[in-house]
CSV table of C-alpha atoms and ligand atoms in Angstrom, one decimal:
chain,number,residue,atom,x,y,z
A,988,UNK,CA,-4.5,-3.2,-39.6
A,989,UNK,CA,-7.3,-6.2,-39.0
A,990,UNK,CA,-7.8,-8.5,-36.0
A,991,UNK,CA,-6.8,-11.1,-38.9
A,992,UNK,CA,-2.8,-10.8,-39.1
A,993,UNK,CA,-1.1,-11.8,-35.9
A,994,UNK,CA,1.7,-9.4,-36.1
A,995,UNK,CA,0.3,-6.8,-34.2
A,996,UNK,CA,0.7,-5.9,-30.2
A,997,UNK,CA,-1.8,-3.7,-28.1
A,998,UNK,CA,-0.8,-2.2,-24.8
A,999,UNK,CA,-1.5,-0.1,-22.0
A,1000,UNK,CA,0.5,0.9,-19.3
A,1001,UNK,CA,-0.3,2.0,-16.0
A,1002,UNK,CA,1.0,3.3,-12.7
A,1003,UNK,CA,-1.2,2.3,-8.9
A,1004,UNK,CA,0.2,3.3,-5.8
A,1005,UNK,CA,0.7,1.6,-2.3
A,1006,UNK,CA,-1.5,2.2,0.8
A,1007,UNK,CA,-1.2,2.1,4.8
A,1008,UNK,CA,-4.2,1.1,6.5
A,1009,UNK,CA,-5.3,3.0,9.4
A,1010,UNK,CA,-7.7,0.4,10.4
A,1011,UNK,CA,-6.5,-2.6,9.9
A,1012,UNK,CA,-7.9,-5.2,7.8
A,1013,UNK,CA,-6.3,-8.7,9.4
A,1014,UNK,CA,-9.2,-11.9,8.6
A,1015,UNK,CA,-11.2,-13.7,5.7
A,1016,UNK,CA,-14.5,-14.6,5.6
A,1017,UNK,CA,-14.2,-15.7,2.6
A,1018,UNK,CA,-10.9,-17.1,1.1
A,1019,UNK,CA,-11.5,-17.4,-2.5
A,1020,UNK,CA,-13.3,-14.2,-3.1
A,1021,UNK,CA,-11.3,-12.3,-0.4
A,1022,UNK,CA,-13.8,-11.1,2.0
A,1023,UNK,CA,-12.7,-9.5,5.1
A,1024,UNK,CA,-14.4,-10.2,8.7
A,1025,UNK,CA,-13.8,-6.3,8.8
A,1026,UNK,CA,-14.1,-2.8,7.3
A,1027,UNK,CA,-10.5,-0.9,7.1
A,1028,UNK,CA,-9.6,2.4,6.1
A,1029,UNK,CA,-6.3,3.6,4.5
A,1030,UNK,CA,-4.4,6.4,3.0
A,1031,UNK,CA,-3.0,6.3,0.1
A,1032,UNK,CA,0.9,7.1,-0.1
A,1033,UNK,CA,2.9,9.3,-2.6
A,1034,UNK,CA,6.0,8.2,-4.5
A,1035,UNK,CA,5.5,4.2,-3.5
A,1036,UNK,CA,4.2,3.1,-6.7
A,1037,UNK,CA,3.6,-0.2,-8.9
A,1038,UNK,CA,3.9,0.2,-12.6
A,1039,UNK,CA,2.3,-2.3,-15.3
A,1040,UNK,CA,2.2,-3.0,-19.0
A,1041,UNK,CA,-0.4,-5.2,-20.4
A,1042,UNK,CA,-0.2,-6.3,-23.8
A,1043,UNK,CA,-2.2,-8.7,-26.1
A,1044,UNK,CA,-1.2,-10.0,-29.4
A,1045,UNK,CA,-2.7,-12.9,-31.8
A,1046,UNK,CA,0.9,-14.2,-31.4
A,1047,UNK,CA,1.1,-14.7,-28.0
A,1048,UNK,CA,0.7,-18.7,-27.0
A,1049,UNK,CA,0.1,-17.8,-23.3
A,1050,UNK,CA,-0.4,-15.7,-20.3
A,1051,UNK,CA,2.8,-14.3,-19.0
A,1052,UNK,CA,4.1,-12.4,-16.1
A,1053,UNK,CA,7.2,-10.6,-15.5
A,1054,UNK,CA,7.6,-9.1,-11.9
A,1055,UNK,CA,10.7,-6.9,-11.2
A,1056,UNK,CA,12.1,-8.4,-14.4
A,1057,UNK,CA,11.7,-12.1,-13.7
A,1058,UNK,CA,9.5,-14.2,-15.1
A,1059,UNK,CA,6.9,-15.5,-12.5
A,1060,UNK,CA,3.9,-18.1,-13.3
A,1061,UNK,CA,0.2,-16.3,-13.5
A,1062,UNK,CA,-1.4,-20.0,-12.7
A,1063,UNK,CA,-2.3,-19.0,-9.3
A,1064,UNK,CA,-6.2,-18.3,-8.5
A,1065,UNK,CA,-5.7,-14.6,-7.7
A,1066,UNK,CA,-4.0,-13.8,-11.0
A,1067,UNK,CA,-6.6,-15.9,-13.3
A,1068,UNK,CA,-9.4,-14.5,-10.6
A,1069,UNK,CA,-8.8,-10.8,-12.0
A,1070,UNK,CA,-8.1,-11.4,-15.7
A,1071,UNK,CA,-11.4,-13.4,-16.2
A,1072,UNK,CA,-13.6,-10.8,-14.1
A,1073,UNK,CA,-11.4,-8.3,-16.9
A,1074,UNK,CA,-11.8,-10.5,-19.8
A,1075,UNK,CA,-15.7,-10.7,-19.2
A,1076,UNK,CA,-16.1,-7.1,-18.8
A,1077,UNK,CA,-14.3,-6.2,-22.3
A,1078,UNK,CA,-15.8,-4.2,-24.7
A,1079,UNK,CA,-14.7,-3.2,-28.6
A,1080,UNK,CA,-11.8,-1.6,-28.5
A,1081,UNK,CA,-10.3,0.8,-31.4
A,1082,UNK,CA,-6.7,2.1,-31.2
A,1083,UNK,CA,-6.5,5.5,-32.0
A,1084,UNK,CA,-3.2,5.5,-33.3
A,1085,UNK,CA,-3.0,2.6,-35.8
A,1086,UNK,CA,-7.2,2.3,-36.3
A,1087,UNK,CA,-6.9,-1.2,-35.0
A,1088,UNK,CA,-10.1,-2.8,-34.2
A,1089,UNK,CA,-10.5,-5.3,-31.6
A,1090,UNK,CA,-14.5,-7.3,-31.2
A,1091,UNK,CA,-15.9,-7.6,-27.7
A,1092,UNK,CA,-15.6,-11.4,-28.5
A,1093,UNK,CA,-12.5,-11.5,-29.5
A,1094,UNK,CA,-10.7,-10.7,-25.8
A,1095,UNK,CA,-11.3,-14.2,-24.6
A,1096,UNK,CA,-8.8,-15.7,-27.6
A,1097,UNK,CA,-6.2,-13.2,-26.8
A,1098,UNK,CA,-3.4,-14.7,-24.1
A,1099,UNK,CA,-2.0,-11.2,-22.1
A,1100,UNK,CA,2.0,-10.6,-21.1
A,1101,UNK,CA,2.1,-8.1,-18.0
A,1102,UNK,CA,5.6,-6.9,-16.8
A,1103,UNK,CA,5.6,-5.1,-13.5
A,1104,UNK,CA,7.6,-3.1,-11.5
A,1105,UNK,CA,8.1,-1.5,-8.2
A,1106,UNK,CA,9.6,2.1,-7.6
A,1107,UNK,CA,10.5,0.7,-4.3
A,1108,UNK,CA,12.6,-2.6,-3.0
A,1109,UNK,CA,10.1,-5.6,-2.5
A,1110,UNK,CA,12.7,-6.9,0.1
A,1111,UNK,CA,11.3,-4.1,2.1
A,1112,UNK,CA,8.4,-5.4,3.1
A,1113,UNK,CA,6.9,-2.9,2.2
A,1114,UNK,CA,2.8,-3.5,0.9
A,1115,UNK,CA,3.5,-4.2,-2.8
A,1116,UNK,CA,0.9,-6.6,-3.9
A,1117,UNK,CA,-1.6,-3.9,-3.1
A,1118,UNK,CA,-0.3,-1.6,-5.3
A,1119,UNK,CA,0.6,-4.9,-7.7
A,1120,UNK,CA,-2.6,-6.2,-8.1
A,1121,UNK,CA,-4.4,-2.2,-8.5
A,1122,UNK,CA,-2.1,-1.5,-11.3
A,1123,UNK,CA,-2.7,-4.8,-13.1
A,1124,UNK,CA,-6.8,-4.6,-12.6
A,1125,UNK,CA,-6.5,-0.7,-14.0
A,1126,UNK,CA,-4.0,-1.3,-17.0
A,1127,UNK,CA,-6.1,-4.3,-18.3
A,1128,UNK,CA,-9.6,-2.7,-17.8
A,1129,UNK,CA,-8.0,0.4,-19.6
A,1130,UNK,CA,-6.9,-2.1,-22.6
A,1131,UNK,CA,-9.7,-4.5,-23.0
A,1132,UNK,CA,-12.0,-1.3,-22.3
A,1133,UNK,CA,-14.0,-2.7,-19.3
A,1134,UNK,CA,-16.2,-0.3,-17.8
A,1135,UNK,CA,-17.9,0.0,-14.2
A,1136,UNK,CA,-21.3,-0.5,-14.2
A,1137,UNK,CA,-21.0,0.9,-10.8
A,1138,UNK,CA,-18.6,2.9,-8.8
A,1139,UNK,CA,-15.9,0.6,-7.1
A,1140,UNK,CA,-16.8,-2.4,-9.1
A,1141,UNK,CA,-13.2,-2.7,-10.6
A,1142,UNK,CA,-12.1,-2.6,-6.5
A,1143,UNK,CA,-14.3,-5.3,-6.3
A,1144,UNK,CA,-11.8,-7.3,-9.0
A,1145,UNK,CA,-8.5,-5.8,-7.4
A,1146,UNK,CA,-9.5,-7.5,-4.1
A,1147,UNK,CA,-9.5,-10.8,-6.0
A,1148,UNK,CA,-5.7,-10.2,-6.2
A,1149,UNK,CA,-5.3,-8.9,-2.4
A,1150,UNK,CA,-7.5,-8.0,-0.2
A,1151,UNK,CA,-5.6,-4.6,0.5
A,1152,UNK,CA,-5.7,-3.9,-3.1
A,1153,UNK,CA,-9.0,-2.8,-3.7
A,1154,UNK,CA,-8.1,0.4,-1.6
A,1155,UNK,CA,-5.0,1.2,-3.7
A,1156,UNK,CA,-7.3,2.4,-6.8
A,1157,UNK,CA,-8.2,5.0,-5.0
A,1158,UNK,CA,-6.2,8.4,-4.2
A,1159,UNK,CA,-6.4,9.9,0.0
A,1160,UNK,CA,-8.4,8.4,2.0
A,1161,UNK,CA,-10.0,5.1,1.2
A,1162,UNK,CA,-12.5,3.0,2.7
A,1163,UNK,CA,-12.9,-0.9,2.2
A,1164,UNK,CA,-16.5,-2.0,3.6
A,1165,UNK,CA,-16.7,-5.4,4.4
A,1166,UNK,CA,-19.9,-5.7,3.0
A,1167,UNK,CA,-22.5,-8.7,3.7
A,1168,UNK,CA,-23.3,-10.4,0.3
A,1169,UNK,CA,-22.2,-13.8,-0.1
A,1170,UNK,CA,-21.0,-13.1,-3.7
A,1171,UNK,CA,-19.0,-9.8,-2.9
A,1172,UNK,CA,-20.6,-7.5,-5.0
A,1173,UNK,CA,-20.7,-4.6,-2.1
A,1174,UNK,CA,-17.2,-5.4,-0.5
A,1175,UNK,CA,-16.3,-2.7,-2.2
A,1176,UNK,CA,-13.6,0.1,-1.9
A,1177,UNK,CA,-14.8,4.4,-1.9
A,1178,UNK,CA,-12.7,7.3,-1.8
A,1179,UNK,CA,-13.7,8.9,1.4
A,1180,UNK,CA,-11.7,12.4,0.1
A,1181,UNK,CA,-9.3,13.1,-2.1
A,1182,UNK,CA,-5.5,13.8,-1.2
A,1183,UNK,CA,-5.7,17.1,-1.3
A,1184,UNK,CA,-8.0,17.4,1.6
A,1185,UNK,CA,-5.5,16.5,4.0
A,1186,UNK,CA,-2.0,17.4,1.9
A,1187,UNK,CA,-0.7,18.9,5.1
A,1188,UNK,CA,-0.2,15.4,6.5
A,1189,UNK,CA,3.0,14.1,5.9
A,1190,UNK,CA,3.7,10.5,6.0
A,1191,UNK,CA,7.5,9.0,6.9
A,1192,UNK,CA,8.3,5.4,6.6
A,1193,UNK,CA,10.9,4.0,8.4
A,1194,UNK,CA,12.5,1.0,6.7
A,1195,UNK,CA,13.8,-1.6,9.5
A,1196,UNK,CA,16.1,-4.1,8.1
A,1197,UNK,CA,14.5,-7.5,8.8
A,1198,UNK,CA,16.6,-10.4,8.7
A,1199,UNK,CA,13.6,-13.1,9.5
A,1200,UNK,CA,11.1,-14.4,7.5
A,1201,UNK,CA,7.9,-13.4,8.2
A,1202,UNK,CA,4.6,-15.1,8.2
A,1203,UNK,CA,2.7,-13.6,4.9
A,1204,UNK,CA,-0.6,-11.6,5.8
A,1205,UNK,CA,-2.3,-14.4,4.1
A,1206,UNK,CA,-1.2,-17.1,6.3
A,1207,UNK,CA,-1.1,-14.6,9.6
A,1208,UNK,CA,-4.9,-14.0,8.9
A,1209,UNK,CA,-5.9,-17.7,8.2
A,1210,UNK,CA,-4.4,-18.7,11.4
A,1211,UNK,CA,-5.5,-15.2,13.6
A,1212,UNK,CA,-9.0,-16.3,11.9
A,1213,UNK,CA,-8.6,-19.7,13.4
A,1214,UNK,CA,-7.4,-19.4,17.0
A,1215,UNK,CA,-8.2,-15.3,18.6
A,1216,UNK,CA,-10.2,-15.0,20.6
A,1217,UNK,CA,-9.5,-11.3,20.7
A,1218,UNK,CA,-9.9,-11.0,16.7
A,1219,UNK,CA,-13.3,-12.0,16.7
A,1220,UNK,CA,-14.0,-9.7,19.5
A,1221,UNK,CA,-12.1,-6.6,17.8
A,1222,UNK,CA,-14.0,-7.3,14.2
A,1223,UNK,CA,-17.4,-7.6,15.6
A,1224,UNK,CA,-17.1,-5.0,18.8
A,1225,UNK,CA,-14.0,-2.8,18.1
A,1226,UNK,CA,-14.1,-2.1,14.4
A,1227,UNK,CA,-17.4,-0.6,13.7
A,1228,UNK,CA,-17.2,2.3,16.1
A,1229,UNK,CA,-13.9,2.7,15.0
A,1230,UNK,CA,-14.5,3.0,11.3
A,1231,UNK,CA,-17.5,5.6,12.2
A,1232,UNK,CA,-14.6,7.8,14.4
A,1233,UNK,CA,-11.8,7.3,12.2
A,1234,UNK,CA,-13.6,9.1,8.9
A,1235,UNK,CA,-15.2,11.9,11.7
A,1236,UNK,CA,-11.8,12.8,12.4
A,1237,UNK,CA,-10.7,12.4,8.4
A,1238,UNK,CA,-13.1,14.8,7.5
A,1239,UNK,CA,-12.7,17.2,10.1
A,1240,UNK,CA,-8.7,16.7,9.5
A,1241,UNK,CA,-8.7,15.7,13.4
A,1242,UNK,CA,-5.0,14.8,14.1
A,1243,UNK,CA,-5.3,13.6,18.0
A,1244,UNK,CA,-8.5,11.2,17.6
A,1245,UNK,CA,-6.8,10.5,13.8
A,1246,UNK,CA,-3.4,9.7,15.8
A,1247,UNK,CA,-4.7,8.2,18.8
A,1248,UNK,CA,-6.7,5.7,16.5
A,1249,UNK,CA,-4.3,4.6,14.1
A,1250,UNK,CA,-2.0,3.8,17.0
A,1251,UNK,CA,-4.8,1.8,19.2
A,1252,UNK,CA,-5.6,-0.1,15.8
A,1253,UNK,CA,-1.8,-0.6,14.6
A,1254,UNK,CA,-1.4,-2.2,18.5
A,1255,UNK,CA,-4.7,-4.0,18.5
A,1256,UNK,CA,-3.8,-5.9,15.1
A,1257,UNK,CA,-0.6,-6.6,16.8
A,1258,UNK,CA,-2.2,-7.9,19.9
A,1259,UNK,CA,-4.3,-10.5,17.7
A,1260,UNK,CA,-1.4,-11.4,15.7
A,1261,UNK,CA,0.1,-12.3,19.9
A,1262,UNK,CA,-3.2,-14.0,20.1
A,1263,UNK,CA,-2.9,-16.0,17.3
A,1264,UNK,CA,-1.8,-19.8,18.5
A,1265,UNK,CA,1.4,-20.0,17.0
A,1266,UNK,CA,1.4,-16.3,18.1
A,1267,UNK,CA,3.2,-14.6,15.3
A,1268,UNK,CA,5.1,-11.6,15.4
A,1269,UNK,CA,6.1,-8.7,13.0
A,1270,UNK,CA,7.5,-6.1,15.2
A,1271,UNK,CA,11.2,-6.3,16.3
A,1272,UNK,CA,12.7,-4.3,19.0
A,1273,UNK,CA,13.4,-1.6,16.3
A,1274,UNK,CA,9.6,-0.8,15.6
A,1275,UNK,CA,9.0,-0.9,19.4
A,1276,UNK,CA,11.9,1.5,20.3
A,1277,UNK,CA,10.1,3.6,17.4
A,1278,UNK,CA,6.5,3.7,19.0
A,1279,UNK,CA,8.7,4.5,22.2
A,1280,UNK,CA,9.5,7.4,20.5
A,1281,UNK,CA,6.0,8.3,19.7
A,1282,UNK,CA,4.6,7.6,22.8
A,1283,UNK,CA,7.1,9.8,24.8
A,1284,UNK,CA,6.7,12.4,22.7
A,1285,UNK,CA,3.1,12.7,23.0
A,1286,UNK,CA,3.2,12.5,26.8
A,1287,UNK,CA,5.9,14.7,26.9
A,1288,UNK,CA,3.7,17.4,25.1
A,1289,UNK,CA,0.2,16.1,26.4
A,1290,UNK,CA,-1.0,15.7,23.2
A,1291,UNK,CA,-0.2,13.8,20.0
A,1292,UNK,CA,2.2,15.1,17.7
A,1293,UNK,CA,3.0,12.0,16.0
A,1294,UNK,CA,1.4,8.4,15.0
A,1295,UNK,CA,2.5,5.6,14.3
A,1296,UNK,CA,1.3,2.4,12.4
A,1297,UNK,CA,2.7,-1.2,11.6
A,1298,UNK,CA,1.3,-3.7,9.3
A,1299,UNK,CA,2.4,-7.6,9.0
A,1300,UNK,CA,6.2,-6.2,9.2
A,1301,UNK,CA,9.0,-4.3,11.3
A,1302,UNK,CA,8.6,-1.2,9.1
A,1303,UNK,CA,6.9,1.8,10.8
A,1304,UNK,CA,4.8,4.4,8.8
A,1305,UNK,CA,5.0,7.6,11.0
A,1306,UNK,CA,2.0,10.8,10.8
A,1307,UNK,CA,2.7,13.7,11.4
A,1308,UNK,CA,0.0,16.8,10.9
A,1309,UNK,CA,2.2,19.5,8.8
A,1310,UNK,CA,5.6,20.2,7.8
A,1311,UNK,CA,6.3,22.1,11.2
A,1312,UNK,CA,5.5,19.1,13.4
A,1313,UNK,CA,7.0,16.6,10.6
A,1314,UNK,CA,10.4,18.7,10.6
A,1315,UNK,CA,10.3,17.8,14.6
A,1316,UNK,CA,9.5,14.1,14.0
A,1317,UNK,CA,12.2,13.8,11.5
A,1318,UNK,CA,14.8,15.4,13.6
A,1319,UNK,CA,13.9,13.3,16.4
A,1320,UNK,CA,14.0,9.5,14.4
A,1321,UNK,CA,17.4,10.9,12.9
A,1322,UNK,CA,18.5,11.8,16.4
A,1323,UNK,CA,17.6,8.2,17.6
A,1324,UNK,CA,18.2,6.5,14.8
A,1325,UNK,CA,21.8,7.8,13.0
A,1326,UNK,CA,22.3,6.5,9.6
A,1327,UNK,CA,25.8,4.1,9.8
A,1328,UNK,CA,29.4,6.8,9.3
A,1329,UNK,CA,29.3,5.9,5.6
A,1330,UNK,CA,26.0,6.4,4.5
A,1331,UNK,CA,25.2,8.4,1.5
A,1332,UNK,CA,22.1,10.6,3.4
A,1333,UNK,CA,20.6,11.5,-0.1
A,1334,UNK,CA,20.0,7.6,0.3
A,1335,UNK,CA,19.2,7.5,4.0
A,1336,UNK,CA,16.5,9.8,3.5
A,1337,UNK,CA,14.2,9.7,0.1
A,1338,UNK,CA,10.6,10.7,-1.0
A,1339,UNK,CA,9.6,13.9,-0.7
A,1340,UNK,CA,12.7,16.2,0.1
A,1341,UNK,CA,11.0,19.0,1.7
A,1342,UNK,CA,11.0,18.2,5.5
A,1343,UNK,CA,15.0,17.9,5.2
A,1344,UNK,CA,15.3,20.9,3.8
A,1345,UNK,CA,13.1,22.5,6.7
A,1346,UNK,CA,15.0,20.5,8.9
A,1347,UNK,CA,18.0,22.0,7.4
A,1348,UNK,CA,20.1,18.7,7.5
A,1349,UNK,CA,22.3,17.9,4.6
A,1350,UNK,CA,25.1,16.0,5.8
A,1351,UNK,CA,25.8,13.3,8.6
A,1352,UNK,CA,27.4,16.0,10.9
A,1353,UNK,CA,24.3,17.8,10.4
A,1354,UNK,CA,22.7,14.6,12.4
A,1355,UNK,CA,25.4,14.2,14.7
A,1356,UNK,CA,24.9,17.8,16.2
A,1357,UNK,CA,21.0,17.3,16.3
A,1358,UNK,CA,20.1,18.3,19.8
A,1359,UNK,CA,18.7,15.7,22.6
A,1360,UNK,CA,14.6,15.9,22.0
A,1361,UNK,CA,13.8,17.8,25.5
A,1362,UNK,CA,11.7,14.3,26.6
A,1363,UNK,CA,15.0,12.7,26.3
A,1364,UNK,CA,17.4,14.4,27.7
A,1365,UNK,CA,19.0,13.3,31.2
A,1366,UNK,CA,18.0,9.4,29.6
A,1367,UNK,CA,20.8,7.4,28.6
A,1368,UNK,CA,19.4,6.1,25.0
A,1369,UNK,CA,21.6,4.3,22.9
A,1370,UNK,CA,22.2,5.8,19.7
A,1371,UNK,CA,22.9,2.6,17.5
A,1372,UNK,CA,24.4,3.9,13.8
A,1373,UNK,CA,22.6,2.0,11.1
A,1374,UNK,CA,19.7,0.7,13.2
A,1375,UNK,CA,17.2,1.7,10.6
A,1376,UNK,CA,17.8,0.8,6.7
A,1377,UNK,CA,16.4,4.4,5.7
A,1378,UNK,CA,13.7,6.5,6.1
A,1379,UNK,CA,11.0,7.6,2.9
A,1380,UNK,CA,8.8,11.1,3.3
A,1381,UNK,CA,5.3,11.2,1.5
A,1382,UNK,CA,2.6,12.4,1.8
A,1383,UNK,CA,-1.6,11.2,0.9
A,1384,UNK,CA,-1.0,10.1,-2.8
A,1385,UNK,CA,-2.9,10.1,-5.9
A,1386,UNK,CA,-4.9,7.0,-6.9
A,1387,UNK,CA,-4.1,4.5,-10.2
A,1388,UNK,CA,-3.5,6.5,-13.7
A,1389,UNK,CA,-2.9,5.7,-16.9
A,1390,UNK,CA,0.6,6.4,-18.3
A,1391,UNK,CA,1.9,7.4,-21.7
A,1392,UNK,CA,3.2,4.5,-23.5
A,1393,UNK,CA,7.3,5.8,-23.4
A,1394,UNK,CA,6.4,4.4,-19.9
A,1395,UNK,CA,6.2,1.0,-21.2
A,1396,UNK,CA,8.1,-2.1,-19.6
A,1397,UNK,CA,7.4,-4.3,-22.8
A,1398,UNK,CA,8.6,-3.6,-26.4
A,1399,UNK,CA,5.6,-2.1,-28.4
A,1400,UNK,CA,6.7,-4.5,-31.4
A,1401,UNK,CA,6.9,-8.4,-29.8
A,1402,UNK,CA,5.5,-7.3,-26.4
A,1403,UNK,CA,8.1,-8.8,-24.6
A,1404,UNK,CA,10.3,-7.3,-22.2
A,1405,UNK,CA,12.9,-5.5,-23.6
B,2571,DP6,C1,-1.7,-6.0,7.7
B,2571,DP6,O1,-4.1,-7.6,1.5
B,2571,DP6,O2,-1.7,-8.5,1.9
B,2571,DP6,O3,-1.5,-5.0,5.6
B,2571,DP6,O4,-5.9,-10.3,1.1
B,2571,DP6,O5,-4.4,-12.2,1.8
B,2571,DP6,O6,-3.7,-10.7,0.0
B,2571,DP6,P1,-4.5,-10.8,1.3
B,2571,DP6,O7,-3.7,-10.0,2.4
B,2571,DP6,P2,-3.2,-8.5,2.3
B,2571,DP6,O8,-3.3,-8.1,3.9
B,2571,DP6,C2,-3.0,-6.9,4.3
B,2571,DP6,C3,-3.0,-6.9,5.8
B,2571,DP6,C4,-2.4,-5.6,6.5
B,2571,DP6,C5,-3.5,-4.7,6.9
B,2571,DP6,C6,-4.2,-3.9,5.8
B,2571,DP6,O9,-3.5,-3.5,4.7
B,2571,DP6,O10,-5.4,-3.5,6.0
C-alpha cells in the first residue's frame, strides 16, 4: 500500500491513567505554555483510566475529536498546542502489518480523528483531563513515531493540554518541577519510583455527589493567582521544603510525615482557594465530615492511620498504608457513610475488591451491623444513607501504555467511530 491512495487508515491506541496530587499544583506563571508558580507531586491511581485512538488517513478533511462519544471541537489552543509539538517531532513511520510507509514530511498533511473515553464518570469530578490529555500526547507520539530527545520531554507536551497532565505519563510517584526557563523546556514531569515501591498503599476515593457548579481549576488558579496573598506565600515559602520532605518520606515509604503532608497541603490549597477574592469553594460539608473522620481517628490513635486529600472538588481521595489499616478505614467511611437501603453494594464499592473482602462485607446488613469506630462511640453522629455517591479502592497505578488495536474506539477501515 503507498502514501499515494487515500483509502487507507493508521491508528494507535492507548490507555493513560489519572493522578492525585500530594502537593498541590494551584497557579500559572505562564498561561499559554502552562507553567506552574510551583512544583507538585502525585501518585498515580489504578483502574481510573483515559483511553485514546488516534488515527490519520489521506481521506480525512479535518481534525476531529470525539470525547465519551460526542463529538467535541479540537480548535482550542491546548488541543492544537499538543498536536503541533507531536506533528513536529514525527519521524518515518512503517506499519508492520500492511508495510505501509509513511515520510517524516508527510505528517503535517495528514488531519488526525481521536475518540476518547473514560473508564470512569466525568460527572464525577474526578481529574479526567489529566489522564485526557496524557493518553492523547502518548497515542499520537506512538503513531507519528515521535521520540524524546530527552527524558520527560513528551510531559513537557502533555502539560500543554493540562497542567496536571504531564504527571499522568508516569506510573507511582511523579514529580512535576516547576522549572525556571521561560520557554518550558525543564518544567518537566520524572518518575520519582515506580508503583511497586509503595503497592502496600491503598488509595480509596470517595465520590460525593455535587449538585453545584464548580469553578474549573483553570479559572480557580487565574483568580487565586490574582488576589492571595497566602498563595504567593505558600509557592514561594511553603512548597519547596515541602517537595524536599514529601519525596524523603516517598522513598523511605514514611506514612505519618507522608500523611501528615498530604493533609497540610490538601488544607493549604484549600485555604488559598478561601483566599481567593471571590473566595471559591470545593469542599461541601460531606468532604469536611470526611476529614472529620480522619482527623479523629488519628488523634484517637496518636498517630496517623489515614490521609486525606481534596483537589478543585467535594471528592475525597483517602491513604491508607496497607490492607490491614485500609480494611479499618473502609469499615469506618461505610460505618459513617451507609450506602441508601437500595443500593446495589457491588456498585457502592468498586476498584480493587480486595479490602471488602478483608473487610468481609458483602451485603448492606453486613454495613448495618459494622460496629461504632471506638473514637466514636458515646457521640451522637448522624448516619445519613446515601450521603456519599460511592466509594472506588486503588492502589499507585501504572503509567500510559500502548494497547492492542481490538482496543480501538474507531473503526480500523473509515477511522470513524463505530
Ligand atoms: C487542584 O491541571 O486541571 O487538581 O493546568 O489549567 O488544566 P490546568 O489545570 P489542572 O489543575 C489541577 C489542579 C489540582 C491540583 C493538582 O492536580 O496538582
Amino acid at each position: 500500500m503507498g502514501i499515494e491512495g487515500n483509502d487507507w487508515v493508521l491508528m494507535k491506541t492507548a490507555r493513560a491513567p489519572s493522578n492525585i496530587a500530594v502537593i498541590k499544583y494551584w497557579g500559572k506563571r505562564d498561561e499559554n505554555l502552562i507553567l506552574p508558580i510551583n512544583s507538585s507531586i502525585s501518585v498515580t491511581l489504578d483502574y481510573l483510566f483515559a483511553t485514546t485512538t488516534v488515527a490519520v488517513s489521506p481521506s480525512f478533511t479535518s481534525d476531529r475529536l470525539w470525547l465519551n462519544g460526542k463529538e467535541v471541537s479540537m480548535e482550542s489552543k491546548r488541543y492544537k498546542n499538543c498536536l503541533q509539538q507531536i506533528r513536529s517531532r514525527a519521524t518515518d513511520v512503517v506499519d508492520e502489518k500492511t508495510g505501509l510507509v509513511v515520510k517524516k514530511e508527510s505528517w503535517k498533511d495528514l488531519y488526525v480523528h481521536v475518540a476518547s473515553k473514560n473508564n470512569f464518570p466525568t460527572a464525577a469530578g474526578l481529574a479526567s483531563s489529566a489522564a485526557g490529555f496524557a493518553c492523547l500526547v502518548y497515542a499520537l507520539a506512538h503513531l507519528m513515531g515521535a521520540k524524546e530527545s530527552y527524558e520527560g520531554e513528551f510531559s513537557t507536551i502533555a502539560r500543554l493540554g493540562s497542567g496536571s497532565a504531564c504527571r499522568s505519563l508516569y506510573g507511582g510517584f511523579v514529580k512535576w518541577n516547576m522549572g525556571k526557563e521561560d520557554d518550558g523546556s525543564d518544567s518537566i514531569a520524572t518518575q520519582i519510583v515506580k508503583k511497586d515501591h509503595w503497592k502496600d498503599l491503598v488509595i480509596i476515593i470517595a465520590v460525593v455527589s455535587s449538585r453545584q457548579k464548580e469553578t474549573s481549576s483553570t479559572a480557580g488558579m487565574q483568580t487565586s493567582v490574582k488576589t492571595s496573598p497566602l498563595l504567593q506565600h505558600r509557592a514561594q515559602s511553603v512548597v519547596p521544603k515541602r517537595m524536599v520532605e514529601m519525596e524523603e518520606a516517598i522513598m523511605k515509604r514514611d506514612f505519618a510525615t507522608f500523611a501528615k503532608l498530604t493533609c497540610a497541603d490538601s488544607n493549604q490549597f484549600h485555604a488559598t482557594c478561601l483566599d481567593t477574592s471571590p473566595p471559591i469553594f470545593y469542599m461541601n460539608d460531606t468532604s469536611r465530615r470526611l476529614i472529620g473522620l480522619v482527623e479523629k481517628w488519628n488523634a484517637s490513635e496518636g498517630t496517623p492511620q489515614a490521609a486525606y486529600t481534596f483537589d478543585a472538588g467535594p471528592n475525597a481521595v483517602l491513604f491508607a498504608p496497607d490492607d490491614k489499616v485500609a480494611r479499618s478505614l473502609l469499615q469506618r467511611i461505610l460505618y459513617l457513610f451507609p450506602p441508601a437501603s437500595d443500593a446495589d453494594i457491588s456498585r457502592y464499592v468498586v476498584g480493587d475488591q480486595s479490602i471488602m473482602e478483608l473487610a468481609g462485607i458483602k451485603t448492606i446488613d453486613d454495613i448495618e451491623a459494622l460496629p461504632t469506630p471506638s473514637e466514636w462511640s458515646g457521640i451522637d453522629i448522624p448516619r445519613t444513607k446515601g450521603e456519599l455517591g460511592y466509594l472506588i479502592c486503588s492502589r499507585p497505578g501504572q503509567g500510559a501504555i500502548v494497547l492492542e488495536d481490538s482496543a480501538a474506539l474507531l473503526d480500523d477501515a473509515t477511522g470513524f467511530p463505530g
